[in-house]
Short mmCIF file of C-alpha atoms and ligand atoms in Angstrom, two decimals:
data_model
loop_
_atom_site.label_atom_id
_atom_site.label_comp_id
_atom_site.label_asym_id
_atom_site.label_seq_id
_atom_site.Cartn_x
_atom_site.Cartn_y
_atom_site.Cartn_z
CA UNK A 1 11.92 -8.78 -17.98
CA UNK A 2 9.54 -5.83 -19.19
CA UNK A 3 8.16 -2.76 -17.79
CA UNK A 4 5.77 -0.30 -18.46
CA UNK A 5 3.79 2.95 -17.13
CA UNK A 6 0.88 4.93 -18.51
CA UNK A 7 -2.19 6.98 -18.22
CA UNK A 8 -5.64 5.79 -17.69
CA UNK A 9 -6.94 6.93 -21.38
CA UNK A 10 -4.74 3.84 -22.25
CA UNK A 11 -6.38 0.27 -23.10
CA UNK A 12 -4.53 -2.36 -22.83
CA UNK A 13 -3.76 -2.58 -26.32
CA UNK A 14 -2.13 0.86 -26.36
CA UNK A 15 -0.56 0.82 -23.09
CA UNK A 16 3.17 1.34 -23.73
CA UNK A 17 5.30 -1.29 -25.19
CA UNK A 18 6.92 -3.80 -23.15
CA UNK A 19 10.74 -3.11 -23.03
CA UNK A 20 12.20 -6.17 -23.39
CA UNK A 21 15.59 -4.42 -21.56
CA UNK A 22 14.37 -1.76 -18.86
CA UNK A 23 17.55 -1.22 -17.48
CA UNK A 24 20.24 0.13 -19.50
CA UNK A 25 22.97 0.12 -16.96
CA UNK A 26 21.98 -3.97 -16.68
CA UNK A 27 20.84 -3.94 -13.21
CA UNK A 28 17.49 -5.20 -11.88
CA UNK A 29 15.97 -5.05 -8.33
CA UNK A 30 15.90 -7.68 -5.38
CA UNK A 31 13.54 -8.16 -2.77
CA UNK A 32 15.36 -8.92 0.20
CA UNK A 33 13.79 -8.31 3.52
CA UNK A 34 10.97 -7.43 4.78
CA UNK A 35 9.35 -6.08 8.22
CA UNK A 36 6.30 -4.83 10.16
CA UNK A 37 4.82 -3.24 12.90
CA UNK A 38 1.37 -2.63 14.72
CA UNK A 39 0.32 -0.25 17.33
CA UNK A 40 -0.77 -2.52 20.43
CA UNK A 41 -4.19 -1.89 20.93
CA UNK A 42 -6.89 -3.89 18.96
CA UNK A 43 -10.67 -2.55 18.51
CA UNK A 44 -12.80 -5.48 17.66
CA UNK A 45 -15.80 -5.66 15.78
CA UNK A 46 -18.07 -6.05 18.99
CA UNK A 47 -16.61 -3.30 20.75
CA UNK A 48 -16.80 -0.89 18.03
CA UNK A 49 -20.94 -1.29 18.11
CA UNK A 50 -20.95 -0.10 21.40
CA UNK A 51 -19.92 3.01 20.57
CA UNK A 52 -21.82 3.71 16.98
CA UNK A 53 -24.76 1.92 15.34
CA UNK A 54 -23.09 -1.64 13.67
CA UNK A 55 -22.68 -4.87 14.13
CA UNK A 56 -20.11 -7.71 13.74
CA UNK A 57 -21.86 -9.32 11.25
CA UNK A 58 -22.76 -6.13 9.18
CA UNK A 59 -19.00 -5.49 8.97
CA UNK A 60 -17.70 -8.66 8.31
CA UNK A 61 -20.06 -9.79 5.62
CA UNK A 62 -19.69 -6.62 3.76
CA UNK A 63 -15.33 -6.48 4.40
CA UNK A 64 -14.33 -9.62 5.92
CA UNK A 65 -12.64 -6.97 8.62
CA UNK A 66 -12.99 -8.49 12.36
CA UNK A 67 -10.55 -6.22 14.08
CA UNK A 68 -8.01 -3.19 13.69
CA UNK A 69 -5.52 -1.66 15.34
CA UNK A 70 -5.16 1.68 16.66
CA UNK A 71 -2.35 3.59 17.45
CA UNK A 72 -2.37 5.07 21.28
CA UNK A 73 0.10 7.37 22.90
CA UNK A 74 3.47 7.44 21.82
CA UNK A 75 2.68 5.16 18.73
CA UNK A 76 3.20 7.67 15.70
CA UNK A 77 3.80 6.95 12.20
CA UNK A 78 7.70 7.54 13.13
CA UNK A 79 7.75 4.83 15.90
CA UNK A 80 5.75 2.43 13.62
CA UNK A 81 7.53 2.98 10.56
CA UNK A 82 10.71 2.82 12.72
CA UNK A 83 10.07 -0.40 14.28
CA UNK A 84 9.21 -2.11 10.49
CA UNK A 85 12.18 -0.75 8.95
CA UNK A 86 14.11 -2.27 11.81
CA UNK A 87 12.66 -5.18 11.37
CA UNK A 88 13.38 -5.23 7.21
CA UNK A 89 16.91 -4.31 7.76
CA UNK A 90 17.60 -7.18 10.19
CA UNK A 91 15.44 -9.95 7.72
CA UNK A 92 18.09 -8.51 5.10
CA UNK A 93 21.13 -8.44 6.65
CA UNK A 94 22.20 -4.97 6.47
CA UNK A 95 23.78 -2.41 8.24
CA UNK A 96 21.72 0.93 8.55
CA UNK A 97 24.84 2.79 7.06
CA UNK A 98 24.09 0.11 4.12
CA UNK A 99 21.08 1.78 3.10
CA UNK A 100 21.21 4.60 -0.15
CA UNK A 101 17.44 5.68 0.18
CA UNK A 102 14.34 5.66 2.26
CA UNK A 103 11.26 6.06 0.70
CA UNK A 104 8.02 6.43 3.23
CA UNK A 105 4.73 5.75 1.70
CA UNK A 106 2.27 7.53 3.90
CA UNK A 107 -0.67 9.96 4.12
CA UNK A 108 -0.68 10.50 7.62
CA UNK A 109 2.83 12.06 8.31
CA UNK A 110 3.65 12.84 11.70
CA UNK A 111 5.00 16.16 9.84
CA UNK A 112 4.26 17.50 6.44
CA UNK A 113 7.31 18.55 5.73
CA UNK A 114 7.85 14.69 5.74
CA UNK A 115 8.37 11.97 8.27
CA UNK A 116 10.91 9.87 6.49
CA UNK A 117 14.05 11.99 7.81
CA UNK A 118 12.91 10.81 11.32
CA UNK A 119 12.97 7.40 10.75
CA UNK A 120 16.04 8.11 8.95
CA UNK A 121 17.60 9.57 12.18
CA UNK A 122 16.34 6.56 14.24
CA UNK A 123 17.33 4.01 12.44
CA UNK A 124 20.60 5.59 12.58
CA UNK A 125 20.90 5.36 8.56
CA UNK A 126 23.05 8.07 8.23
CA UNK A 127 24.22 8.15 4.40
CA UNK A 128 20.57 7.40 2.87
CA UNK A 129 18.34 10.45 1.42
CA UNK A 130 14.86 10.04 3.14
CA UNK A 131 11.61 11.55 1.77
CA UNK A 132 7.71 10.86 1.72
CA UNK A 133 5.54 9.39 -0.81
CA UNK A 134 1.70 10.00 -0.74
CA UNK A 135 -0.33 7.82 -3.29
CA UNK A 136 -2.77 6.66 -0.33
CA UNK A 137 -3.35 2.71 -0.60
CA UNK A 138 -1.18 2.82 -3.63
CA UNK A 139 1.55 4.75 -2.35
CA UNK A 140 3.45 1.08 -1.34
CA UNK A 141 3.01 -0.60 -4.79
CA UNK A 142 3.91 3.21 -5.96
CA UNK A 143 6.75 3.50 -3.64
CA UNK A 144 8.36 0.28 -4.97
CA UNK A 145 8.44 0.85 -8.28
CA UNK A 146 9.81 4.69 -7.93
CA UNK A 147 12.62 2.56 -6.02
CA UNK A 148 13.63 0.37 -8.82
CA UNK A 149 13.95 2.70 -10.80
CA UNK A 150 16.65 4.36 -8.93
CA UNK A 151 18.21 1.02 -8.62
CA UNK A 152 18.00 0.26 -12.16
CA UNK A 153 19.09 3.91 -12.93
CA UNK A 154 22.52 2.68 -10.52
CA UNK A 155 21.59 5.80 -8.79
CA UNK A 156 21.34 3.85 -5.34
CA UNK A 157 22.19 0.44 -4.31
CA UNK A 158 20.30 -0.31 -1.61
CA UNK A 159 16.51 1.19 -0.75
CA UNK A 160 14.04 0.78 2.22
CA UNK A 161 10.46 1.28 0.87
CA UNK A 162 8.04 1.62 3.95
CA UNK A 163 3.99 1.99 3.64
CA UNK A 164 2.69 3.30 6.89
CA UNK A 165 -0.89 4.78 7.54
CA UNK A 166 -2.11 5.99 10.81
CA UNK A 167 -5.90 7.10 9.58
CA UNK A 168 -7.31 6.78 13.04
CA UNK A 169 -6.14 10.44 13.26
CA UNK A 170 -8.33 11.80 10.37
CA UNK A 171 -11.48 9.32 11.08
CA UNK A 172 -14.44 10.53 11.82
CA UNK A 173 -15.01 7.80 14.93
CA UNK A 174 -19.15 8.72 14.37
CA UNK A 175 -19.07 8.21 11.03
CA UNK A 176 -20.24 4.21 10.79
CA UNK A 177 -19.04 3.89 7.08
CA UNK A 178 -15.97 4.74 7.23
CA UNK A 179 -14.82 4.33 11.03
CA UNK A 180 -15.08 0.43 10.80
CA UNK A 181 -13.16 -0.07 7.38
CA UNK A 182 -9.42 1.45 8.46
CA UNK A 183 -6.79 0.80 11.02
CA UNK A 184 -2.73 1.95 11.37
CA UNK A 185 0.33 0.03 10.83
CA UNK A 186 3.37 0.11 8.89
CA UNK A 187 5.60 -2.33 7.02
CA UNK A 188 8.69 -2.25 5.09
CA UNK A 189 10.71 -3.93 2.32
CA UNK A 190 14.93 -3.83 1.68
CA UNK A 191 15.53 -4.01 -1.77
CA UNK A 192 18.73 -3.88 -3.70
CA UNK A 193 20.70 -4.31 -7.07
CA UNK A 194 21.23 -7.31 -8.55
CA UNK A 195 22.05 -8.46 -12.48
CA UNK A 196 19.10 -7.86 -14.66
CA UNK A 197 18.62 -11.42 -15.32
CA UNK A 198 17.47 -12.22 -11.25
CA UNK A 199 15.22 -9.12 -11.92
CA UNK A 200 12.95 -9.72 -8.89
CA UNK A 201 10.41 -6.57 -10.86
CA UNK A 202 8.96 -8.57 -13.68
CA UNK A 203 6.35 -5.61 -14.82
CA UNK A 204 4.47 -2.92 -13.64
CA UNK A 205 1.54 -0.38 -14.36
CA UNK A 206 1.10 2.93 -12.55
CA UNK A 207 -2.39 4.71 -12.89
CA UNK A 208 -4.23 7.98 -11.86
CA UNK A 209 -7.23 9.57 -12.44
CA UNK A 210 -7.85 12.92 -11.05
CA UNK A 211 -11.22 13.62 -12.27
CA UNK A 212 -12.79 10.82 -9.72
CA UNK A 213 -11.00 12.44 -6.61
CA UNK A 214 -13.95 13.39 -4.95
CA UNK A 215 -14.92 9.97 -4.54
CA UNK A 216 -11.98 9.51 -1.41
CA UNK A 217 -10.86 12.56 -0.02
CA UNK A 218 -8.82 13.36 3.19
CA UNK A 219 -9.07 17.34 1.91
CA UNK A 220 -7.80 20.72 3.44
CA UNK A 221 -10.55 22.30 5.26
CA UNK A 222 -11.12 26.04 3.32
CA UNK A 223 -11.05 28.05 6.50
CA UNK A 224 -9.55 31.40 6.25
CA UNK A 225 -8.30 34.06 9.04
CA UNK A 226 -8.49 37.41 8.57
CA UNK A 227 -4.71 39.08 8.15
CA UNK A 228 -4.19 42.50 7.30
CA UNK A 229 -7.18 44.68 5.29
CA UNK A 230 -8.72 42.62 3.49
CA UNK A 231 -6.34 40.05 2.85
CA UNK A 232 -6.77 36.92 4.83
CA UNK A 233 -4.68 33.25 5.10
CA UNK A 234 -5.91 29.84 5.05
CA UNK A 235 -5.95 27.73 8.03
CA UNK A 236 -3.95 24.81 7.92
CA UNK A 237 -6.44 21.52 8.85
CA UNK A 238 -7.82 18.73 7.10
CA UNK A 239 -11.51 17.34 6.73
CA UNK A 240 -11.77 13.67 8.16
CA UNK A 241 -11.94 11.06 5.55
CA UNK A 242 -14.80 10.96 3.09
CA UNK A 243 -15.61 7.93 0.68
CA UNK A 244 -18.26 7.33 -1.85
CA UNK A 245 -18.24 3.50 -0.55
CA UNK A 246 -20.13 1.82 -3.47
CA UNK A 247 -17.99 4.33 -6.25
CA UNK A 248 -14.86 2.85 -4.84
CA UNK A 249 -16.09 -0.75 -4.72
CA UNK A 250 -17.11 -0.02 -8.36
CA UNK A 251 -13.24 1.47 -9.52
CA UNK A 252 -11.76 -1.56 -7.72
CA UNK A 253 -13.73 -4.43 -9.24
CA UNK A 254 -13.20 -2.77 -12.59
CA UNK A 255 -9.57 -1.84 -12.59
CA UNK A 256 -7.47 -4.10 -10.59
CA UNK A 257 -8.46 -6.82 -12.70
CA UNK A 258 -7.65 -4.69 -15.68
CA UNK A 259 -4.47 -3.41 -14.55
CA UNK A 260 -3.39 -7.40 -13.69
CA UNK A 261 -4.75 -8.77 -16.70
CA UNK A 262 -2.29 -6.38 -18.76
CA UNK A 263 0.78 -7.52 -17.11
CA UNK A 264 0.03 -10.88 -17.39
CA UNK A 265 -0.30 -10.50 -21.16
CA UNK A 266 2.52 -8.21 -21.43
CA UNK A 267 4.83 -10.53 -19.88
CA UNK A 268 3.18 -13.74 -20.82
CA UNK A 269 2.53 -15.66 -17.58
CA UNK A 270 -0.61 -17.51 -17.02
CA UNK A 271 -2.58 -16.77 -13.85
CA UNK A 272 -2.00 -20.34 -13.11
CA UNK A 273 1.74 -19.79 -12.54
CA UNK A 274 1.03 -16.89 -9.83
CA UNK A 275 1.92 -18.34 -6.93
CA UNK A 276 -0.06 -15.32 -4.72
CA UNK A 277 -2.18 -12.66 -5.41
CA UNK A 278 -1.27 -9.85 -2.85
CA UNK A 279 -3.84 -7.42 -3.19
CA UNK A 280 -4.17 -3.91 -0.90
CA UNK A 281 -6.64 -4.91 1.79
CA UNK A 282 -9.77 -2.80 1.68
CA UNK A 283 -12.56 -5.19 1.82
CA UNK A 284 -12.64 -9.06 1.14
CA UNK A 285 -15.47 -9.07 -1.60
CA UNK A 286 -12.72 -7.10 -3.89
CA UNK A 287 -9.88 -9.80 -3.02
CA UNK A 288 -12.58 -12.34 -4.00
CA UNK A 289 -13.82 -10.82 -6.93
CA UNK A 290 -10.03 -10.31 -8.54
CA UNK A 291 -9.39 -13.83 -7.42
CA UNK A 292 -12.15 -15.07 -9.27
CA UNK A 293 -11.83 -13.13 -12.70
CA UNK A 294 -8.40 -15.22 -12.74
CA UNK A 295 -9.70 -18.27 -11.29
CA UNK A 296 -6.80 -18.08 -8.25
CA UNK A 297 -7.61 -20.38 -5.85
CA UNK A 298 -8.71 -18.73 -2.33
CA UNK A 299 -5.41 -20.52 -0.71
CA UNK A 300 -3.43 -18.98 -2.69
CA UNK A 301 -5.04 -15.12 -2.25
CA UNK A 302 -3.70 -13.57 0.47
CA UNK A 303 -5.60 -11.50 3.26
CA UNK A 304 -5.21 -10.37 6.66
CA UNK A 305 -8.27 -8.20 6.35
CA UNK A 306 -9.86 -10.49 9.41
CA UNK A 307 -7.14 -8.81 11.69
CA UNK A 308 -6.00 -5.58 10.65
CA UNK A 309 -8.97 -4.28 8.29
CA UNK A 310 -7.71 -1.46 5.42
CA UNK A 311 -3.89 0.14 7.07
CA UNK A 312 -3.72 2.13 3.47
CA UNK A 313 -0.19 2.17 2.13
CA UNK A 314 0.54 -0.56 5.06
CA UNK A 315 -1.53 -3.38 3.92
CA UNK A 316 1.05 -5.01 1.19
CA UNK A 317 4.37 -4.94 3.08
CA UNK A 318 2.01 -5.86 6.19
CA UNK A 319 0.79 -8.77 4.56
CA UNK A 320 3.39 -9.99 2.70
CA UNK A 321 5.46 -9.85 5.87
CA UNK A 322 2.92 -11.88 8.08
CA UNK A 323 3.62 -14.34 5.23
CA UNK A 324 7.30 -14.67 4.99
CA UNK A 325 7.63 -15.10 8.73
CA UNK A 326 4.87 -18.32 8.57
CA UNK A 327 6.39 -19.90 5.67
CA UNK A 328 3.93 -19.18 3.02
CA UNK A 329 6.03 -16.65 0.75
CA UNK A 330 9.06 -18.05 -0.17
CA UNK A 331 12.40 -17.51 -2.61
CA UNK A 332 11.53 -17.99 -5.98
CA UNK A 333 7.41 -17.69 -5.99
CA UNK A 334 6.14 -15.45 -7.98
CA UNK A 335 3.20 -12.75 -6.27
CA UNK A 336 0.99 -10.96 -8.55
CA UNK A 337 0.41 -7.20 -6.66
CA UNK A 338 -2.03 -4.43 -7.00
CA UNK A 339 -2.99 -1.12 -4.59
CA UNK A 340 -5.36 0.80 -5.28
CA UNK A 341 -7.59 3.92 -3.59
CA UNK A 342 -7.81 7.57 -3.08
CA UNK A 343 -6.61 9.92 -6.41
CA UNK A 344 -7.78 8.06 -7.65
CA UNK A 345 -4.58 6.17 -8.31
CA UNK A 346 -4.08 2.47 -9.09
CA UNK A 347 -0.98 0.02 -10.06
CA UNK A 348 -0.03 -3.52 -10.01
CA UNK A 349 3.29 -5.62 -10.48
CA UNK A 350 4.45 -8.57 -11.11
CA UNK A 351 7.17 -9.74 -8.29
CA UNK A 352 9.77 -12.69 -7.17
CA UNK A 353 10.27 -13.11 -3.62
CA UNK A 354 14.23 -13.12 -3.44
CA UNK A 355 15.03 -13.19 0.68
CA UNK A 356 18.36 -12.36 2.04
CA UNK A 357 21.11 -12.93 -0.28
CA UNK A 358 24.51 -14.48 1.31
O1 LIG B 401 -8.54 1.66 0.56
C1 LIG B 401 -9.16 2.44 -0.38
C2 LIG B 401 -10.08 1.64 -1.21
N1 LIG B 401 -11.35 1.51 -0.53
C3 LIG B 401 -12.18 0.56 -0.91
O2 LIG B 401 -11.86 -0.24 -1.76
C4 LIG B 401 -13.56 0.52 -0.28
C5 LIG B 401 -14.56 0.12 -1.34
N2 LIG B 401 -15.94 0.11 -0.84
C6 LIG B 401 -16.38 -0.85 0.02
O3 LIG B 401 -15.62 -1.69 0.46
C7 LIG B 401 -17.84 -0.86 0.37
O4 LIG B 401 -18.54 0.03 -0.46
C8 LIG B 401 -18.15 -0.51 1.86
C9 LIG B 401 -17.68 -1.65 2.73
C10 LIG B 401 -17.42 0.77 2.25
C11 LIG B 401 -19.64 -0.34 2.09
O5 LIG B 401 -20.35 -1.50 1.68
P1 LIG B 401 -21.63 -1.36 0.78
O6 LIG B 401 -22.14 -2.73 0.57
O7 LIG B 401 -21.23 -0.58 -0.46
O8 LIG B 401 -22.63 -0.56 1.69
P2 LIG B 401 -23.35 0.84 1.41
O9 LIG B 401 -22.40 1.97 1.54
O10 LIG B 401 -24.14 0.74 0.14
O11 LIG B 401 -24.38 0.93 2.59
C12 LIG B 401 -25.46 -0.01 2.68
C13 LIG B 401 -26.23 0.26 3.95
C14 LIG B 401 -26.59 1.73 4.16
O12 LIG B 401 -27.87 1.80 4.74
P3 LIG B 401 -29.12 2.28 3.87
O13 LIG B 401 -28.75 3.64 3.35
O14 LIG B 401 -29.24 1.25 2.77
O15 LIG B 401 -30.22 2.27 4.87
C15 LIG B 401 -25.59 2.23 5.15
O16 LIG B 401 -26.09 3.28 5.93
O17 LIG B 401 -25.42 -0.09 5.07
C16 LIG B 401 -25.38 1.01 6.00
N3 LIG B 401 -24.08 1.00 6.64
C17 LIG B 401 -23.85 0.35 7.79
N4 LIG B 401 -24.62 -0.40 8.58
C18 LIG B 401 -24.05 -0.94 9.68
C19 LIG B 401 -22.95 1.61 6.22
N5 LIG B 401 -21.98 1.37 7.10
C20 LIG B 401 -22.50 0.59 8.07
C21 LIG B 401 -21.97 0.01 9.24
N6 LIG B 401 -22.79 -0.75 10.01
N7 LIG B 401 -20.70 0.18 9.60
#
């Protein structure tokens, strides 16, 4: 078992050492269930063109995305996020009065004061603390590991972690290079303590870098009102999303490989032994240029980019959900994960699939 966290001034040779006992109080993390959710409506490829200059095959041979969904009314980041934690609790076999701690990855809160106590309230998980997350398309992967921790810590026993994005809100639906990439959706993983040795959290690295932020922003607009003399207040609002495409594509192809090829050499598994890569979804090229700096076969890289395109901190439980339910993930294998996006921020992890336990 090892662990490990650092900044991005760090090579790989002097990231921090690899504890051969995280936990002190002996406990490591299970995976246990897992959910998801999607608003109804699908915009396809086609039917995007008519409304802004593109084309299906402009979009899928530069992302792989044919399709994403977006939420209509009454679909919020509450009901979607609802609806996958439901879903995780049930795969897991536990009581909402089982659960310690909600964590809600998102960026698009129905509230900014936070949206997890809502879909604390409806799930009817009265004990467990609830609060939001925002790493962007790391804020999942991010999410996780700030759970195990508390797990390890014996803080909590029992933790939902839910990723769910609703960017349709803060796209700018005329702006052809970013409208096509995104879509909304939420999933949501159960995890809970188990003896270090089942560990189901092999490794991890957590990254940021602040000084490329500009390159993916979804920033406060700087309007002011004036208030009394000369004194004035901002007005709350945000900018839709803006993204230095090609700057991004750049960070990705660089850094998830880096960030992977670190654990793997800290904990000594061959990329052979992965049994999936589960990458954040933002465009198929990256998926197939990570896959192929490890030499992963493409059956065994996982992508639902065709359907759902990039749901931000969704895409990982999304994905690793649509697998569980048609067989492909199961107890035991051993998934290789990385998000990565707006911060900049960027992690991976090395994982076992658990399932329920009895
Ligand atoms: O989740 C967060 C992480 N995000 C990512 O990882 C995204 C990383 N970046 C990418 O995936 C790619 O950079 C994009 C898919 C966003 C863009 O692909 P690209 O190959 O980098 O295209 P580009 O931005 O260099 O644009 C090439 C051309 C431009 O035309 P000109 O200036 O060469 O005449 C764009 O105007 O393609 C044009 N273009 C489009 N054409 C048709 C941009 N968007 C579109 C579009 N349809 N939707």
């Amino acid at each position: 078992m090892s662990f490990g966290a650092g900044n991005p001034a760090d090579s790989a040779s002097s990231s921090p050492a690899v504890s051969a006992s995280p936990s002190s109080t002996g406990r490591g993390i299970a995976l246990v269930g897992c959910g998801s959710a999607l608003p109804a409506a699908s915009i396809s490829n086609a039917a995007l063109s008519e409304r802004i200059e593109t084309s299906d095959d402009w979009i899928r041979s530069r992302t792989g995305i044919g399709a994403r969904r977006v939420a209509g009314p009454g679909e919020t980041i509450t009901t979607l996020a609802t609806a996958a934690a439901t879903a995780a609790l049930e795969h897991a076999g536990w009581s909402p009065e089982q659960v310690d701690l909600i964590l809600l990855a998102t960026s698009s809160p129905d509230d900014l004061f936070g949206t997890a106590p809502r879909v604390q309230a409806a799930i009817g998980a009265h004990r467990a603390v609830a609060f939001d997350l925002t790493a962007a398309c790391s804020g999942f992967l991010f999410s996780l590991i700030t759970a195990a921790q508390y797990i390890r810590s014996g803080a909590f026993e029992r933790v939902l972690v839910i990723g769910a994005d609703q960017l349709s809100r803060w796209i700018d639906w005329d702006d052809r290079r970013t409208c096509v990439l995104f879509g909304d959706g939420a999933g949501a993983v159960a995890m809970q303590a188990v003896p270090q040795p089942q560990d189901g959290l092999l490794a991890f690295r957590m990254r940021s870098d602040g000084s490329r932020n500009a390159c993916l922003t979804l920033a406060q607009t700087e309007t002011h009102r004036p208030l009394i003399g000369s004194l004035s207040a901002q007005v709350g609002g945000f900018a839709p999303i803006h993204m230095n495409g090609q700057e991004v594509y750049k960070f990705a192809v660089r850094e998830v490989p880096a960030v992977l090829a670190d654990l793997l050499e800290a904990t000594g598994i061959a990329a052979d032994q992965l049994n999936w890569l589960l990458l954040h979804q933002a465009n198929q090229r990256i998926l197939d240029a990570v896959a192929n700096r490890f030499a992963v076969p493409q059956e065994r890289v996982l992508s639902n980019l065709s359907s759902y395109g990039n749901t931000s901190a969704a895409t990982i439980p999304l994905m690793l959900d649509e697998a569980l339910r048609d067989g492909r993930v199961r107890p035991g294998h051993l998934i290789a994960s990385s998000g990565f996006g707006a911060g900049l921020s960027w992690g991976g992890a090395l994982l076992r699939w658990s399932g329920p336990q009895s």
